[in-house]
């Protein structure tokens, strides 16, 4: 069960070098898996492949033992795997209000439109209805990142790919958002692929950590909760 990245290699079009080389990782149900690595090591590329947003040149991505592509349309629409991007501004259409952006998620996943749930979720991440009337450029980077997390949770995914989800936040908001994410993970039995270069934070939240260097997984570590 869960998500399995099986011997994936990737090279971007018109590039000579592979940025991922024979990478295999597994994410079990209700597990937090950390992905650590320095800048340019291939973390975001791997995250996008895991979320089904980028098709790898070689290798497979299996969701509950089946290729994600093979899921029934209804399930695919519900987007069982959601990604929070490193740069939150790419997650929102710059021309429409954030409220509208949130509303689109309901349309996409075929769920009944629910203003209350939408506002409540945004509120949990400290974004108020007043702010939802604005366009993305009228929120701070940190606010947008918090709203991106709230929005990704609306379709009720099983798996969240979190690409540096707190990198734009100050220490206090970072702690608040992490607490929120950890509580949600427990409550909804979510799995997270937590991408970061913050070793301490990664060790604190993860059940297992993969370390990637220049596109190669160099370490795979099961953490013992008693010693974390
Ligand atoms: N669209 C693209 N086209 C060509 N090369 C790319 C593209 N996106 C990323 N790369 C290259 O792939 C490599 C891995 O990039 P990636 O964004 O996955 O790294 P990262 O580990 O997420 O880095 P960071 O910590 O800085 O976010 C880098 O050398 C990068 O320049
Ligand atoms: Mg990145």
mmCIF file of C-alpha atoms and ligand atoms in Angstrom:
data_model
loop_
_atom_site.group_PDB
_atom_site.id
_atom_site.type_symbol
_atom_site.label_atom_id
_atom_site.label_comp_id
_atom_site.label_asym_id
_atom_site.label_seq_id
_atom_site.Cartn_x
_atom_site.Cartn_y
_atom_site.Cartn_z
ATOM 1 C CA UNK A 1 0.000 0.000 0.000
ATOM 2 C CA UNK A 2 1.049 3.641 -0.087
ATOM 3 C CA UNK A 3 3.338 5.121 -2.678
ATOM 4 C CA UNK A 4 6.294 3.421 -4.265
ATOM 5 C CA UNK A 5 8.845 5.079 -6.501
ATOM 6 C CA UNK A 6 10.562 2.244 -8.263
ATOM 7 C CA UNK A 7 13.969 2.697 -9.913
ATOM 8 C CA UNK A 8 13.212 6.133 -11.289
ATOM 9 C CA UNK A 9 15.705 8.069 -13.397
ATOM 10 C CA UNK A 10 14.976 11.474 -14.855
ATOM 11 C CA UNK A 11 16.562 13.856 -17.296
ATOM 12 C CA UNK A 12 14.907 17.130 -18.330
ATOM 13 C CA UNK A 13 14.308 17.684 -22.073
ATOM 14 C CA UNK A 14 17.323 19.033 -23.949
ATOM 15 C CA UNK A 15 19.612 18.276 -20.978
ATOM 16 C CA UNK A 16 22.469 15.836 -21.050
ATOM 17 C CA UNK A 17 22.681 14.858 -17.418
ATOM 18 C CA UNK A 18 20.285 12.780 -15.422
ATOM 19 C CA UNK A 19 19.107 14.681 -12.331
ATOM 20 C CA UNK A 20 17.689 11.494 -10.729
ATOM 21 C CA UNK A 21 19.531 8.201 -11.025
ATOM 22 C CA UNK A 22 17.842 4.912 -10.206
ATOM 23 C CA UNK A 23 15.909 6.305 -7.244
ATOM 24 C CA UNK A 24 13.621 4.031 -5.212
ATOM 25 C CA UNK A 25 11.634 5.204 -2.198
ATOM 26 C CA UNK A 26 8.523 3.935 -0.430
ATOM 27 C CA UNK A 27 5.932 5.790 1.554
ATOM 28 C CA UNK A 28 3.705 3.530 3.651
ATOM 29 C CA UNK A 29 0.206 4.492 4.792
ATOM 30 C CA UNK A 30 0.135 7.070 7.632
ATOM 31 C CA UNK A 31 3.877 7.525 7.481
ATOM 32 C CA UNK A 32 5.996 10.666 7.391
ATOM 33 C CA UNK A 33 8.970 10.165 5.133
ATOM 34 C CA UNK A 34 11.644 12.840 5.019
ATOM 35 C CA UNK A 35 13.637 13.645 1.894
ATOM 36 C CA UNK A 36 16.824 15.494 2.755
ATOM 37 C CA UNK A 37 19.346 16.947 0.373
ATOM 38 C CA UNK A 38 21.268 20.044 -0.567
ATOM 39 C CA UNK A 39 20.130 22.546 -3.183
ATOM 40 C CA UNK A 40 19.989 21.064 -6.675
ATOM 41 C CA UNK A 41 20.160 17.447 -5.481
ATOM 42 C CA UNK A 42 16.839 16.564 -7.166
ATOM 43 C CA UNK A 43 14.292 16.825 -4.318
ATOM 44 C CA UNK A 44 11.655 18.925 -6.106
ATOM 45 C CA UNK A 45 12.027 16.848 -9.269
ATOM 46 C CA UNK A 46 11.420 13.681 -7.256
ATOM 47 C CA UNK A 47 8.478 15.346 -5.468
ATOM 48 C CA UNK A 48 6.821 16.236 -8.766
ATOM 49 C CA UNK A 49 7.325 12.710 -10.059
ATOM 50 C CA UNK A 50 5.827 11.303 -6.843
ATOM 51 C CA UNK A 51 2.800 13.579 -7.262
ATOM 52 C CA UNK A 52 2.287 12.379 -10.841
ATOM 53 C CA UNK A 53 3.015 15.842 -12.237
ATOM 54 C CA UNK A 54 6.150 14.851 -14.084
ATOM 55 C CA UNK A 55 6.624 11.591 -15.969
ATOM 56 C CA UNK A 56 10.050 10.069 -15.348
ATOM 57 C CA UNK A 57 12.243 9.034 -18.271
ATOM 58 C CA UNK A 58 12.731 5.627 -16.611
ATOM 59 C CA UNK A 59 11.086 3.756 -13.750
ATOM 60 C CA UNK A 60 7.637 3.528 -12.213
ATOM 61 C CA UNK A 61 5.440 5.285 -9.660
ATOM 62 C CA UNK A 62 2.958 2.970 -7.983
ATOM 63 C CA UNK A 63 0.048 4.118 -5.842
ATOM 64 C CA UNK A 64 -1.374 1.228 -3.805
ATOM 65 C CA UNK A 65 0.555 -1.161 -6.070
ATOM 66 C CA UNK A 66 -0.928 0.246 -9.286
ATOM 67 C CA UNK A 67 0.358 2.888 -11.653
ATOM 68 C CA UNK A 68 -1.286 6.182 -10.670
ATOM 69 C CA UNK A 69 -2.348 6.568 -14.316
ATOM 70 C CA UNK A 70 -4.424 3.392 -14.003
ATOM 71 C CA UNK A 71 -6.682 4.773 -11.267
ATOM 72 C CA UNK A 72 -10.365 5.190 -12.140
ATOM 73 C CA UNK A 73 -11.131 8.721 -13.408
ATOM 74 C CA UNK A 74 -13.250 9.546 -10.374
ATOM 75 C CA UNK A 75 -10.421 8.679 -7.988
ATOM 76 C CA UNK A 76 -7.878 10.518 -10.084
ATOM 77 C CA UNK A 77 -10.048 13.601 -10.026
ATOM 78 C CA UNK A 78 -10.106 13.490 -6.276
ATOM 79 C CA UNK A 79 -6.348 13.684 -6.505
ATOM 80 C CA UNK A 80 -5.352 11.183 -3.843
ATOM 81 C CA UNK A 81 -1.882 12.710 -3.984
ATOM 82 C CA UNK A 82 -1.536 16.462 -3.531
ATOM 83 C CA UNK A 83 1.583 18.544 -3.764
ATOM 84 C CA UNK A 84 2.507 21.729 -1.912
ATOM 85 C CA UNK A 85 5.025 23.524 -4.096
ATOM 86 C CA UNK A 86 8.210 25.116 -2.863
ATOM 87 C CA UNK A 87 7.173 28.403 -4.490
ATOM 88 C CA UNK A 88 3.538 28.948 -3.455
ATOM 89 C CA UNK A 89 2.848 31.573 -6.124
ATOM 90 C CA UNK A 90 2.863 28.847 -8.802
ATOM 91 C CA UNK A 91 -0.043 27.120 -7.038
ATOM 92 C CA UNK A 92 -2.525 29.941 -7.601
ATOM 93 C CA UNK A 93 -3.889 31.611 -10.721
ATOM 94 C CA UNK A 94 -2.564 35.188 -10.356
ATOM 95 C CA UNK A 95 -5.651 36.726 -11.949
ATOM 96 C CA UNK A 96 -8.458 35.343 -9.833
ATOM 97 C CA UNK A 97 -9.322 35.840 -6.179
ATOM 98 C CA UNK A 98 -8.031 33.295 -3.715
ATOM 99 C CA UNK A 99 -11.617 32.501 -2.799
ATOM 100 C CA UNK A 100 -12.248 31.546 -6.440
ATOM 101 C CA UNK A 101 -9.054 29.462 -6.498
ATOM 102 C CA UNK A 102 -10.259 27.569 -3.447
ATOM 103 C CA UNK A 103 -13.675 27.103 -5.056
ATOM 104 C CA UNK A 104 -12.104 25.603 -8.212
ATOM 105 C CA UNK A 105 -10.776 22.716 -6.133
ATOM 106 C CA UNK A 106 -14.348 21.630 -5.420
ATOM 107 C CA UNK A 107 -15.177 21.720 -9.114
ATOM 108 C CA UNK A 108 -12.061 19.745 -10.005
ATOM 109 C CA UNK A 109 -12.663 17.002 -7.507
ATOM 110 C CA UNK A 110 -16.415 16.881 -8.116
ATOM 111 C CA UNK A 111 -17.323 17.594 -4.495
ATOM 112 C CA UNK A 112 -20.289 19.667 -3.389
ATOM 113 C CA UNK A 113 -19.291 23.276 -3.029
ATOM 114 C CA UNK A 114 -18.847 24.201 0.612
ATOM 115 C CA UNK A 115 -18.028 27.768 1.614
ATOM 116 C CA UNK A 116 -17.944 26.980 5.309
ATOM 117 C CA UNK A 117 -15.448 24.111 5.012
ATOM 118 C CA UNK A 118 -13.278 26.202 2.736
ATOM 119 C CA UNK A 119 -13.188 29.165 5.103
ATOM 120 C CA UNK A 120 -12.673 26.939 8.096
ATOM 121 C CA UNK A 121 -9.714 25.188 6.514
ATOM 122 C CA UNK A 122 -8.133 28.513 5.502
ATOM 123 C CA UNK A 123 -8.843 29.819 9.023
ATOM 124 C CA UNK A 124 -7.038 26.883 10.585
ATOM 125 C CA UNK A 125 -3.940 28.076 8.761
ATOM 126 C CA UNK A 126 -4.494 31.668 9.864
ATOM 127 C CA UNK A 127 -5.997 33.045 6.646
ATOM 128 C CA UNK A 128 -9.163 35.081 7.111
ATOM 129 C CA UNK A 129 -12.172 35.515 4.791
ATOM 130 C CA UNK A 130 -11.112 39.136 4.135
ATOM 131 C CA UNK A 131 -7.800 37.942 2.729
ATOM 132 C CA UNK A 132 -9.505 35.365 0.506
ATOM 133 C CA UNK A 133 -11.129 38.191 -1.474
ATOM 134 C CA UNK A 134 -7.683 39.275 -2.701
ATOM 135 C CA UNK A 135 -5.531 38.027 -5.602
ATOM 136 C CA UNK A 136 -2.303 36.084 -4.820
ATOM 137 C CA UNK A 137 0.033 39.076 -5.222
ATOM 138 C CA UNK A 138 -1.807 40.764 -2.340
ATOM 139 C CA UNK A 139 -0.758 38.129 0.213
ATOM 140 C CA UNK A 140 2.697 37.549 1.662
ATOM 141 C CA UNK A 141 4.695 34.491 0.573
ATOM 142 C CA UNK A 142 4.146 32.833 3.937
ATOM 143 C CA UNK A 143 0.389 33.485 3.855
ATOM 144 C CA UNK A 144 0.160 31.997 0.364
ATOM 145 C CA UNK A 145 2.118 28.956 1.456
ATOM 146 C CA UNK A 146 -0.269 28.396 4.378
ATOM 147 C CA UNK A 147 -3.253 28.782 2.054
ATOM 148 C CA UNK A 148 -1.683 26.339 -0.426
ATOM 149 C CA UNK A 149 -1.582 23.743 2.360
ATOM 150 C CA UNK A 150 -5.207 24.449 3.287
ATOM 151 C CA UNK A 151 -6.277 24.133 -0.330
ATOM 152 C CA UNK A 152 -4.382 20.887 -0.895
ATOM 153 C CA UNK A 153 -6.300 19.347 2.021
ATOM 154 C CA UNK A 154 -9.768 20.171 0.630
ATOM 155 C CA UNK A 155 -9.939 17.183 -1.763
ATOM 156 C CA UNK A 156 -9.135 14.940 1.231
ATOM 157 C CA UNK A 157 -5.974 13.374 -0.207
ATOM 158 C CA UNK A 158 -4.217 10.325 1.255
ATOM 159 C CA UNK A 159 -0.751 11.610 0.500
ATOM 160 C CA UNK A 160 0.757 15.079 0.660
ATOM 161 C CA UNK A 161 4.038 15.877 -1.019
ATOM 162 C CA UNK A 162 5.346 18.839 0.974
ATOM 163 C CA UNK A 163 8.186 20.612 -0.818
ATOM 164 C CA UNK A 164 9.874 22.875 1.742
ATOM 165 C CA UNK A 165 6.434 23.764 3.127
ATOM 166 C CA UNK A 166 7.720 26.121 5.791
ATOM 167 C CA UNK A 167 10.689 27.684 4.005
ATOM 168 C CA UNK A 168 8.949 31.057 3.643
ATOM 169 C CA UNK A 169 7.817 31.242 7.253
ATOM 170 C CA UNK A 170 9.433 32.756 10.332
ATOM 171 C CA UNK A 171 10.327 30.448 13.218
ATOM 172 C CA UNK A 172 7.048 30.948 15.086
ATOM 173 C CA UNK A 173 4.777 30.448 12.057
ATOM 174 C CA UNK A 174 6.963 27.535 11.025
ATOM 175 C CA UNK A 175 6.315 25.815 14.352
ATOM 176 C CA UNK A 176 2.582 26.576 14.125
ATOM 177 C CA UNK A 177 2.271 25.177 10.618
ATOM 178 C CA UNK A 178 4.299 22.075 11.525
ATOM 179 C CA UNK A 179 2.062 21.451 14.555
ATOM 180 C CA UNK A 180 -0.989 21.829 12.371
ATOM 181 C CA UNK A 181 0.401 19.434 9.748
ATOM 182 C CA UNK A 182 1.342 16.856 12.369
ATOM 183 C CA UNK A 183 -2.101 17.022 14.009
ATOM 184 C CA UNK A 184 -3.810 16.622 10.634
ATOM 185 C CA UNK A 185 -1.558 13.723 9.728
ATOM 186 C CA UNK A 186 -2.608 11.877 12.887
ATOM 187 C CA UNK A 187 -6.282 12.744 12.603
ATOM 188 C CA UNK A 188 -6.685 11.885 8.916
ATOM 189 C CA UNK A 189 -4.043 9.139 8.780
ATOM 190 C CA UNK A 190 -2.244 10.976 5.997
ATOM 191 C CA UNK A 191 1.159 10.114 4.566
ATOM 192 C CA UNK A 192 3.641 12.893 3.965
ATOM 193 C CA UNK A 193 6.699 13.064 1.794
ATOM 194 C CA UNK A 194 8.408 15.883 3.625
ATOM 195 C CA UNK A 195 11.051 17.541 1.459
ATOM 196 C CA UNK A 196 13.510 19.788 3.234
ATOM 197 C CA UNK A 197 17.149 20.699 3.709
ATOM 198 C CA UNK A 198 16.528 21.277 7.443
ATOM 199 C CA UNK A 199 18.130 18.235 9.080
ATOM 200 C CA UNK A 200 16.855 18.950 12.608
ATOM 201 C CA UNK A 201 13.244 19.489 11.506
ATOM 202 C CA UNK A 202 13.393 16.432 9.275
ATOM 203 C CA UNK A 203 14.628 14.225 12.120
ATOM 204 C CA UNK A 204 11.975 15.648 14.419
ATOM 205 C CA UNK A 205 8.992 14.850 12.183
ATOM 206 C CA UNK A 206 9.992 11.823 10.094
ATOM 207 C CA UNK A 207 9.468 8.092 10.613
ATOM 208 C CA UNK A 208 12.051 7.427 7.920
ATOM 209 C CA UNK A 209 14.531 9.644 6.088
ATOM 210 C CA UNK A 210 16.052 9.350 2.652
ATOM 211 C CA UNK A 211 19.071 11.476 1.822
ATOM 212 C CA UNK A 212 19.655 12.417 -1.794
ATOM 213 C CA UNK A 213 22.911 13.683 -3.286
ATOM 214 C CA UNK A 214 23.279 14.621 -6.933
ATOM 215 C CA UNK A 215 20.237 12.562 -7.866
ATOM 216 C CA UNK A 216 21.256 9.432 -5.977
ATOM 217 C CA UNK A 217 19.745 8.147 -2.717
ATOM 218 C CA UNK A 218 22.778 7.787 -0.475
ATOM 219 C CA UNK A 219 21.100 6.991 2.807
ATOM 220 C CA UNK A 220 17.870 5.387 3.924
ATOM 221 C CA UNK A 221 17.303 5.612 7.623
ATOM 222 C CA UNK A 222 14.509 4.196 9.749
ATOM 223 C CA UNK A 223 14.230 6.331 12.852
ATOM 224 C CA UNK A 224 13.490 4.917 16.228
ATOM 225 C CA UNK A 225 10.914 7.247 17.801
ATOM 226 C CA UNK A 226 12.423 6.630 21.258
ATOM 227 C CA UNK A 227 15.688 8.298 20.314
ATOM 228 C CA UNK A 228 14.369 11.174 18.180
HETATM 229 N N1 LIG B 1 12.647 22.387 -15.673
HETATM 230 C C1 LIG B 1 13.956 22.097 -15.601
HETATM 231 N N2 LIG B 1 14.714 22.015 -16.719
HETATM 232 C C2 LIG B 1 16.026 21.696 -16.666
HETATM 233 N N3 LIG B 1 16.688 21.445 -15.518
HETATM 234 C C3 LIG B 1 15.982 21.523 -14.373
HETATM 235 C C4 LIG B 1 14.588 21.853 -14.345
HETATM 236 N N4 LIG B 1 14.172 21.861 -13.062
HETATM 237 C C5 LIG B 1 15.240 21.542 -12.324
HETATM 238 N N5 LIG B 1 16.335 21.336 -13.088
HETATM 239 C C6 LIG B 1 17.689 20.942 -12.639
HETATM 240 O O1 LIG B 1 17.573 19.674 -11.990
HETATM 241 C C7 LIG B 1 18.418 19.607 -10.859
HETATM 242 C C8 LIG B 1 17.581 19.243 -9.619
HETATM 243 O O2 LIG B 1 16.675 20.312 -9.359
HETATM 244 P P1 LIG B 1 15.603 20.272 -8.193
HETATM 245 O O3 LIG B 1 14.757 21.471 -8.335
HETATM 246 O O4 LIG B 1 14.947 18.954 -8.212
HETATM 247 O O5 LIG B 1 16.569 20.385 -6.913
HETATM 248 P P2 LIG B 1 16.203 20.585 -5.354
HETATM 249 O O6 LIG B 1 16.905 19.498 -4.619
HETATM 250 O O7 LIG B 1 14.737 20.692 -5.201
HETATM 251 O O8 LIG B 1 16.917 21.982 -5.017
HETATM 252 P P3 LIG B 1 16.454 23.155 -3.964
HETATM 253 O O9 LIG B 1 16.825 22.661 -2.588
HETATM 254 O O10 LIG B 1 17.306 24.310 -4.397
HETATM 255 O O11 LIG B 1 15.013 23.394 -4.148
HETATM 256 C C9 LIG B 1 19.116 20.955 -10.752
HETATM 257 O O12 LIG B 1 20.390 20.833 -11.316
HETATM 258 C C10 LIG B 1 18.237 21.871 -11.591
HETATM 259 O O13 LIG B 1 18.994 22.901 -12.162
HETATM 260 MG MG1 LIG B 2 13.498 22.192 -4.585
#
